[in-house]
Coordinates of C-alpha atoms in Angstrom, one line a residue:
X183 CA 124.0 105.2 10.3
X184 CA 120.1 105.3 11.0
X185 CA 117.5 105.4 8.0
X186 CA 115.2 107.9 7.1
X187 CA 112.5 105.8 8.2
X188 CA 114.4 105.4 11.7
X189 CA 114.7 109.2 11.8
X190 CA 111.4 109.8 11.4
X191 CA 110.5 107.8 14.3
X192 CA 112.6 109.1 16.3
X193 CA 111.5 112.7 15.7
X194 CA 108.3 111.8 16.2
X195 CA 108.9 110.3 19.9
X196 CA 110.7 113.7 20.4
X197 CA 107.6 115.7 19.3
X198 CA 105.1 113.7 21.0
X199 CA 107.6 113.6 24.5
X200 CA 107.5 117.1 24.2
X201 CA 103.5 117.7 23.3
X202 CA 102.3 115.1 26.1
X203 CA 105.1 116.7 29.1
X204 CA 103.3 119.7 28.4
X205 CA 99.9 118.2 28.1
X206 CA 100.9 116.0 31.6
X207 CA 101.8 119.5 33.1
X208 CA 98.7 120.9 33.1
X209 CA 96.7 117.5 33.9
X210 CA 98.8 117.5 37.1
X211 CA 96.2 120.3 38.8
X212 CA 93.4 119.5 36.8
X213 CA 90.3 118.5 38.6
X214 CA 89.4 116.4 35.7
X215 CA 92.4 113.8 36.3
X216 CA 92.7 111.9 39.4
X217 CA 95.5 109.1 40.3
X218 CA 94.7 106.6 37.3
X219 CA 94.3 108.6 34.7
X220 CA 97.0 110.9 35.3
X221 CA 98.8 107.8 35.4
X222 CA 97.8 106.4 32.1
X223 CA 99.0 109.7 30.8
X224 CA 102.3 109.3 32.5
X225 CA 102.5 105.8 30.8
X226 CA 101.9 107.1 27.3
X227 CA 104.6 110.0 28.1
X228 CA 107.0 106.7 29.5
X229 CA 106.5 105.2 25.9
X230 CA 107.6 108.0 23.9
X231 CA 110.5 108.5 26.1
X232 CA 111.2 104.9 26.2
X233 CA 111.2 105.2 22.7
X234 CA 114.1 107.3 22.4
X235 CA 115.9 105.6 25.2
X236 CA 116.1 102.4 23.1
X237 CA 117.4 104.0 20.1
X238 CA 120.5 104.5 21.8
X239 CA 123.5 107.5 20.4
X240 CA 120.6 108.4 17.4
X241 CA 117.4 109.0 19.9
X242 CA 120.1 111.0 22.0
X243 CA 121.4 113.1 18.5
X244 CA 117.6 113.4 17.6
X245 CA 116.3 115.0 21.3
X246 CA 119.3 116.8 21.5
X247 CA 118.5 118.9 18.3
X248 CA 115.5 119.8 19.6
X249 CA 116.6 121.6 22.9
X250 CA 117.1 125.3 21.3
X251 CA 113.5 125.2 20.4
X252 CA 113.3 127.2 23.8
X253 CA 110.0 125.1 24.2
X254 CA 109.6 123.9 27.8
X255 CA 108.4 120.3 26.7
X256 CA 111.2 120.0 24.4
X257 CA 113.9 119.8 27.4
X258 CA 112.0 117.3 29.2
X259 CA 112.8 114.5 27.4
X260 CA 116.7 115.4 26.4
X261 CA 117.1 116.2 30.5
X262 CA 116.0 112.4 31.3
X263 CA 118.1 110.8 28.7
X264 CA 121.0 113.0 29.7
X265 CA 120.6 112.4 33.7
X266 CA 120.1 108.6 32.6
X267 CA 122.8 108.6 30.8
X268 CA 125.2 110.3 32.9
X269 CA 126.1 112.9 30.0
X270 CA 127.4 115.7 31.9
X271 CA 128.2 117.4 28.8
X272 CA 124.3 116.8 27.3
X273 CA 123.0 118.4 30.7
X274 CA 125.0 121.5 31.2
X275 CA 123.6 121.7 27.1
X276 CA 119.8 121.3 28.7
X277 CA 121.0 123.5 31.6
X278 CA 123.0 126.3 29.7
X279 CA 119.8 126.7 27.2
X280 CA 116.4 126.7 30.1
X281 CA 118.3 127.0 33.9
X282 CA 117.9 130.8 34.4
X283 CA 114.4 130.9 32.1
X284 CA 111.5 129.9 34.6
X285 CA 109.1 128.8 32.2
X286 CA 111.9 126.0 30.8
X287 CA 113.2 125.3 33.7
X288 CA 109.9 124.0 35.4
X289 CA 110.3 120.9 32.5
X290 CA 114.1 120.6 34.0
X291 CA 113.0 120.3 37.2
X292 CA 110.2 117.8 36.2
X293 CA 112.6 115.7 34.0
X294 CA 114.9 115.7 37.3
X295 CA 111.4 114.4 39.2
X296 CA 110.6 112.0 36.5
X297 CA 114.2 110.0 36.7
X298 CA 114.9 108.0 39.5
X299 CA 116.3 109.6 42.6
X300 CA 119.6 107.2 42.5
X301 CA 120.2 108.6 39.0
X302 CA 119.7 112.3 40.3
X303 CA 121.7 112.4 43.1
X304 CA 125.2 111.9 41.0
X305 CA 124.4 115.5 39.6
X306 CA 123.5 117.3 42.6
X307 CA 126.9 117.6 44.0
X308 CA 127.5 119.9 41.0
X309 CA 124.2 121.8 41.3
X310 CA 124.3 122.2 45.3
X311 CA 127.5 123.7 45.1
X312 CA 128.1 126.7 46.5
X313 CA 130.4 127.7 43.4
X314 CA 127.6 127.1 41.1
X315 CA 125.0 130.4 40.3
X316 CA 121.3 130.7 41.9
X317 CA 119.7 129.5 39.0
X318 CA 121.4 126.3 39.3
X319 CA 120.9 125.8 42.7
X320 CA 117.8 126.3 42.9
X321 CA 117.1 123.8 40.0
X322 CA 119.3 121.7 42.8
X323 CA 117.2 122.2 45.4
X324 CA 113.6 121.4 43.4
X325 CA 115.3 118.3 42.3
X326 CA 115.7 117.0 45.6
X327 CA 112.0 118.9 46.3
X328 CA 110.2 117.0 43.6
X329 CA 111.5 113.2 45.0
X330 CA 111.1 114.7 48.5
X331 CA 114.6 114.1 49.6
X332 CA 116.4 116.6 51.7
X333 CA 119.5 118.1 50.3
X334 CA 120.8 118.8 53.8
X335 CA 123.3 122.0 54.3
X336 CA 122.4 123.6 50.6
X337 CA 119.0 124.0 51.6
X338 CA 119.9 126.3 54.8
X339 CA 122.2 128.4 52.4
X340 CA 119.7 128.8 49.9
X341 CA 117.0 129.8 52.8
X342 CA 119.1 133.0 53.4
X343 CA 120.2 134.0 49.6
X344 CA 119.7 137.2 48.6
X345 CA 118.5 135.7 45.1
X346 CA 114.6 136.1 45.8
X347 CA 114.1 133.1 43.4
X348 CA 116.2 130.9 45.1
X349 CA 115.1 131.8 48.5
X350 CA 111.5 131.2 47.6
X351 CA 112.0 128.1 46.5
X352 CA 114.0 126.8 49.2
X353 CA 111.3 128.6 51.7
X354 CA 108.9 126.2 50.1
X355 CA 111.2 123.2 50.3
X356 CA 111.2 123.7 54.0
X357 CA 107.5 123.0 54.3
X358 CA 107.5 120.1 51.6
X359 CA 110.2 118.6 53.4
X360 CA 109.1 119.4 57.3
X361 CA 112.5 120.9 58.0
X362 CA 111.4 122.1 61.6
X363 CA 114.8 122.8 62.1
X364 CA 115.1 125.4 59.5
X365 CA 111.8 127.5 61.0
X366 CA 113.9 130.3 62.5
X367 CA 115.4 131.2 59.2
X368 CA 111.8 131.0 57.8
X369 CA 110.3 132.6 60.6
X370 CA 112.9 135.7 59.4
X371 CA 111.1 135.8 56.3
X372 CA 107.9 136.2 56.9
X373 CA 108.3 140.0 56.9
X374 CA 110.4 139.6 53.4
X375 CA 109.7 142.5 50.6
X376 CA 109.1 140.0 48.0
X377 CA 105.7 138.5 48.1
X378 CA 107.1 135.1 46.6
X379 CA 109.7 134.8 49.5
X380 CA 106.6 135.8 52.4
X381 CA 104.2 133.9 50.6
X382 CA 106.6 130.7 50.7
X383 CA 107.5 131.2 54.3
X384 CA 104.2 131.5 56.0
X385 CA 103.3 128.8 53.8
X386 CA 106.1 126.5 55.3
X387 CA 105.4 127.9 58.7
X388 CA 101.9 127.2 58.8
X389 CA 102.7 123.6 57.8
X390 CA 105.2 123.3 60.5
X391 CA 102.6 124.9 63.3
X392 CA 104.2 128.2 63.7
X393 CA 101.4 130.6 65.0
X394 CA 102.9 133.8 63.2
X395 CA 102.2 132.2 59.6
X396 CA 98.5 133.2 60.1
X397 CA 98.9 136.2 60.3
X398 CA 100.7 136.9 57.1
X399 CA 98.9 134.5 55.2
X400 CA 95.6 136.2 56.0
X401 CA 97.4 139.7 55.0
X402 CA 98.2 138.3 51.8
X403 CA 95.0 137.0 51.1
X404 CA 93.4 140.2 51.9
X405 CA 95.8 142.2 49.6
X406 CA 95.1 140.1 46.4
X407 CA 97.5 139.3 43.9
X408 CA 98.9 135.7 42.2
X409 CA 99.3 134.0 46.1
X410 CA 96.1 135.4 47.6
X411 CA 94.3 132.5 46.8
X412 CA 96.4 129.6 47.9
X413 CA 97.4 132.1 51.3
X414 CA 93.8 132.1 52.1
X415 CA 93.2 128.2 51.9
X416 CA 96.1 127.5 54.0
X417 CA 94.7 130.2 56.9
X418 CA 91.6 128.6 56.6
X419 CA 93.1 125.7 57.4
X420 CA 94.3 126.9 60.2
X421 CA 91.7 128.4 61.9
X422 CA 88.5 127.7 64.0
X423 CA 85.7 126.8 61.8
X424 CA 83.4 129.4 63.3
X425 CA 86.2 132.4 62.8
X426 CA 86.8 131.1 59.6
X427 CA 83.3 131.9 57.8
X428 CA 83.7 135.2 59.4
X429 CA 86.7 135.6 58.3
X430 CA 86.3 134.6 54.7
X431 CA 83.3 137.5 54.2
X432 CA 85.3 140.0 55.2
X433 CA 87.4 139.0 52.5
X434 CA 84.8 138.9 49.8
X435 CA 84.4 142.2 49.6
X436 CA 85.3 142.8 45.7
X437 CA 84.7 140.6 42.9
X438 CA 88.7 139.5 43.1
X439 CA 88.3 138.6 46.8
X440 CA 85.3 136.7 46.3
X441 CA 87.4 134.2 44.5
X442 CA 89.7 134.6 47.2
X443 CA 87.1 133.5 49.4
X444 CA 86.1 130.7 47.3
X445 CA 89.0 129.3 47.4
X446 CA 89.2 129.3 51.4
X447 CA 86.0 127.9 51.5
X448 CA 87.0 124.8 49.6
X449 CA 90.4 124.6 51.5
X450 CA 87.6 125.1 54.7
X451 CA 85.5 122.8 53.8
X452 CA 82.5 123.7 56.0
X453 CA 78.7 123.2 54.5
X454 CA 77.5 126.5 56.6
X455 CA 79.5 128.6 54.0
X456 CA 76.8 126.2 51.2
X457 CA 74.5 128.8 50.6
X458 CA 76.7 131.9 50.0
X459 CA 79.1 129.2 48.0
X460 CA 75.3 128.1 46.1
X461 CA 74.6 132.5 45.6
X462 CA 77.9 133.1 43.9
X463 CA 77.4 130.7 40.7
X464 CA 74.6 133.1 39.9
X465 CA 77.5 134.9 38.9
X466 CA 79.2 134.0 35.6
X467 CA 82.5 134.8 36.4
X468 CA 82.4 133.0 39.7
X469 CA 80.0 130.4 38.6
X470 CA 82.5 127.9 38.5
X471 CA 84.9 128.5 40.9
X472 CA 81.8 127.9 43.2
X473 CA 80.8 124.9 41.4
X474 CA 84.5 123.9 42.9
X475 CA 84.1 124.5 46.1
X476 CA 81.1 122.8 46.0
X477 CA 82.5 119.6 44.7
X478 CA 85.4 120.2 47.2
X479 CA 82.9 119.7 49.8
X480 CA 80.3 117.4 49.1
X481 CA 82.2 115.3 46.6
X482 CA 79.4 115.8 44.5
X483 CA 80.6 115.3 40.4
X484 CA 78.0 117.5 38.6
X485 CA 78.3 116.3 35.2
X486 CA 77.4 112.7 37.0
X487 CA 74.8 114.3 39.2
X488 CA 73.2 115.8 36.0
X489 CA 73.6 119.3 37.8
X490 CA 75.4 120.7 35.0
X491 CA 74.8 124.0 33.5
X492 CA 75.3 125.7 30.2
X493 CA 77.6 128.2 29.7
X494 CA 75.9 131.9 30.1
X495 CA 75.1 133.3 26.4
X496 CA 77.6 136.0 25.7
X497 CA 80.0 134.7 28.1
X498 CA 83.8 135.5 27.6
X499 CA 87.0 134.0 29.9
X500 CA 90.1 134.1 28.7
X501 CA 91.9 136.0 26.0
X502 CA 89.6 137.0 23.4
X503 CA 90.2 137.1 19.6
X504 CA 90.2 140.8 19.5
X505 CA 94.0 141.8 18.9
X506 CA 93.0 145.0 20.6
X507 CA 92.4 143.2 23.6
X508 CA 95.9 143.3 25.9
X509 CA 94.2 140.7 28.5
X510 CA 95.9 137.6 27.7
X511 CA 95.5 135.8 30.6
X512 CA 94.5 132.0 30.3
X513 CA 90.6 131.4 31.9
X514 CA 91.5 130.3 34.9
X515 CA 88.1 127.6 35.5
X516 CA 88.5 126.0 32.3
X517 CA 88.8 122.9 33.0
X518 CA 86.0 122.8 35.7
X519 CA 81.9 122.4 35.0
X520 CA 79.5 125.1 34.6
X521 CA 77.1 124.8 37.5
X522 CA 73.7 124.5 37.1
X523 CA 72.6 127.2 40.2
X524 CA 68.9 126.3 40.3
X525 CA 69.3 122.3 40.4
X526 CA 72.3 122.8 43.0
X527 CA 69.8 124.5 45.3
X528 CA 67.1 122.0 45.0
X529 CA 70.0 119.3 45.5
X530 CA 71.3 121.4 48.7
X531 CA 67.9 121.8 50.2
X532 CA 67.0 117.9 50.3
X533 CA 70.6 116.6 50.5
X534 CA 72.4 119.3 52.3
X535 CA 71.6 118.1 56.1
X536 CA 73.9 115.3 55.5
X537 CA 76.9 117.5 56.2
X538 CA 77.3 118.6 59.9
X539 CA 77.7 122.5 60.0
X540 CA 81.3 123.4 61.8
X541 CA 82.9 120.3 60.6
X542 CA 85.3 120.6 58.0
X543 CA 84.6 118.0 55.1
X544 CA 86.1 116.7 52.1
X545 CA 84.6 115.4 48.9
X546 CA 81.7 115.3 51.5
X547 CA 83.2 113.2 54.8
X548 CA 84.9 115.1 58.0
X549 CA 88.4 115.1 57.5
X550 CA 89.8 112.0 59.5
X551 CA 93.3 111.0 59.6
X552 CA 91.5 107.7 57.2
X553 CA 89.8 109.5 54.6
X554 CA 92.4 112.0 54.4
X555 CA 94.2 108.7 52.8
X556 CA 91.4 107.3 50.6
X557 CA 91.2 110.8 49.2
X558 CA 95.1 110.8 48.4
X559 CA 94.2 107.6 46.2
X560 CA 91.2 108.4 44.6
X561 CA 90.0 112.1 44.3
X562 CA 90.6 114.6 41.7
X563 CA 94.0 116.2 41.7
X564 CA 93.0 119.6 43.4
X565 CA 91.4 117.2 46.0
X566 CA 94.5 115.3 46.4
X567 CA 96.6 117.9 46.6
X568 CA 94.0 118.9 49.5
X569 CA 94.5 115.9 50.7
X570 CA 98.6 116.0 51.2
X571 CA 98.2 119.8 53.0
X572 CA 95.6 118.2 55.8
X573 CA 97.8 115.0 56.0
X574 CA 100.6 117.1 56.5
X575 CA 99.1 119.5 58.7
X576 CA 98.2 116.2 61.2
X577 CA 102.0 115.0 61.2
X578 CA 104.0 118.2 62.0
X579 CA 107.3 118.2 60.5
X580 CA 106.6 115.4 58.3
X581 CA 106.3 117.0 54.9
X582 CA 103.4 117.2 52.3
X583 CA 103.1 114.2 49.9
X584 CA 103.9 114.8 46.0
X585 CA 101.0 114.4 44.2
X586 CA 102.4 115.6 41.3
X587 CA 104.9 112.6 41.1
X588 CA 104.8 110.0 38.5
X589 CA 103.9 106.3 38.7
X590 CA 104.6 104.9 42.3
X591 CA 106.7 107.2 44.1
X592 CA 104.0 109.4 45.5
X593 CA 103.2 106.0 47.4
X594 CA 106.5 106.0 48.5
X595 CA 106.2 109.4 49.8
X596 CA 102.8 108.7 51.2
X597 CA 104.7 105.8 53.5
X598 CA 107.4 107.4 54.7
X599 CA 104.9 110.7 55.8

């Protein structure tokens, strides 16, 4: 029998577990975390989970109460003690309440990455199954994803479901995991219906040098939409420098493709594209997304280069407080600095000769094999992630590092890549 006083406690490592895996979620793509402090984040997280660990059967009782919250973050931490614990019974609980919801089972999935893989792999026979639904498979098939370990046969089923979310994510485990062996099946998707599934395959393709990807990945980037963005960095990544500037001002022809085109520049990475990147943060709504790309390339911090701005007067991104308003989508640049346009310029114009035109850079160096590395240590995590893409894009069929991990094991994927 626990106290009240113990009790309390216990909740409170629940509630904070919870609050900081869904604080850690986000930091995981922020540009304003890199290795270290995503890691001290991952340490406080540890603590709170720890926490619950030590209190044995009562922390269990506690973070188990909490999983019909139907909160994402509150199935993280009852998924890790249930894994860890071998409770079959306390993860079909997690499973039966957030495995066919996407939004909760992302934290499934990231509990399953967060354990080691020796503790995983007892439950996988049961999720890898063929007797088991889509949802659970795929759930299967991230968790091998996240610790970058191949599930083997499964993975080839799920490539050719006719569940669309299961065959997207196992199209995208196929790149993470440079199965070349599996590029026919994805090579048959590339001309899917669903625009998850095509978008996964040409991704997957283009890491394992299949010429067709290009192709669809620029088609998707022209067409807009929630993968036009990350389609167009990874064409620019495959093409010619010289094409590639061409290329990306066809595609800024609207104010939604300009993004677009931001976002290929920074995946580019060539200074010629500066003074069209340098034009669009006279735009508000581009302003930072520029500011971005411009970090992306010259590795230039702005807030420690004293070239940042103030926010434009009047200014509005993200949902408002107008309940008449049905845009409720999240500002996308939040987390990144407002650019100071005028000081950038001056900065370009006496600095900007530094860079080579028609050589790709990164956080301002040409992308060697070397730097590639020191940038998986130390830069930001959009440049990290970067970073994992161009390392994978030297070593065909070698797979694309998890930057996303916790503590060590991205080291561990970063040796055996």
């Amino acid at each position: 029998m626990i106290s009240t006083i113990e009790a309390e406690i216990f909740e409170q490592h629940a509630q904070e577990a919870a609050f900081l895996w869904s604080y850690r979620d986000a930091a995981a793509v922020d540009p304003l975390y890199d290795l270290q402090s995503l890691g001290e984040l991952d340490e406080r997280l540890e603590a709170h989970v720890d926490g619950l660990r030590l209190a044995g059967d009562a922390g269990w009782e506690i973070c188990k109460g909490a999983i019909d919250d139907e909160e994402p973050g509150s199935l993280f931490a009852p998924m890790v003690l249930a894994v860890e614990r071998r409770d079959l019974r306390g993860i079909a609980g997690v499973l039966d309440v957030g495995g066919g919801v996407p939004a909760l089972s992302r934290a499934i999935v990231s509990a399953l990455g967060w354990v080691s893989f020796d503790n995983v792999r007892g439950i996988l026979p049961g999720l890898l199954s063929h007797r088991v639904g889509p949802e659970l498979h795929r759930i299967g098939i991230a968790g091998c994803a996240v610790h970058r370990q191949d599930p083997g046969a499964p993975l080839g089923y799920a490539v050719i479901s006719s569940d669309l979310r299961l065959k997207a994510r196992a199209l995208r485990a196929v790149g993470e995991l440079g199965r070349g062996d599996l590029l026919d099946e994805v090579r048959g998707a590339l001309g899917s219906d669903d625009e998850a599934c095509r978008f996964a395959a040409a991704w997957s393709a283009a890491l394992l040098g299949d010429a067709a990807a290009l192709r669809v990945l620029e088609a998707i980037a022209d067409r807009g939409g929630p993968f036009a963005e990350r389609a167009c960095a990874m064409a620019m990544r495959k093409m010619d420098p010289g094409m590639a500037s061409s290329r990306l001002r066809a595609i800024a022809g609207t104010m939604r493709g300009v993004r677009v085109a931001l976002a290929g520049a920074a995946a580019l990475g060539d200074p010629a594209l500066m003074p069209w990147i340098i034009e669009c943060m006279g735009t508000p709504e581009l302003a930072r997304a520029a500011g971005g790309a411009f970090t992306m390339i010259t590795g230039v911090d702005l807030e420690e280069a004293k070239l940042r701005g103030a926010r434009p007067a009047g200014f509005q991104g993200g949902p408002s407080d107008d309940p008449e308003d049905e845009d409720v989508a999240m500002d996308p640049d939040e987390s990144l600095p407002w650019p100071d346009r005028e000081k950038i310029a001056t900065w370009w114009a006496s600095r900007g000769k530094e860079l080579k035109r028609g050589t790709r850079h990164l956080l301002g160096r040409p992308m060697a094999v070397e730097w590639i590395g020191e940038v998986l240590q130390r830069g930001s995590q959009p440049a990290r992630a970067a970073a994992a893409v161009e390392l994978s894009l030297r070593r065909a069929q070698r797979g694309v590092v998890e930057v996303r991990a916790p503590g060590g094991a991205w080291e561990r994927g970063l040796a055996g890549s």
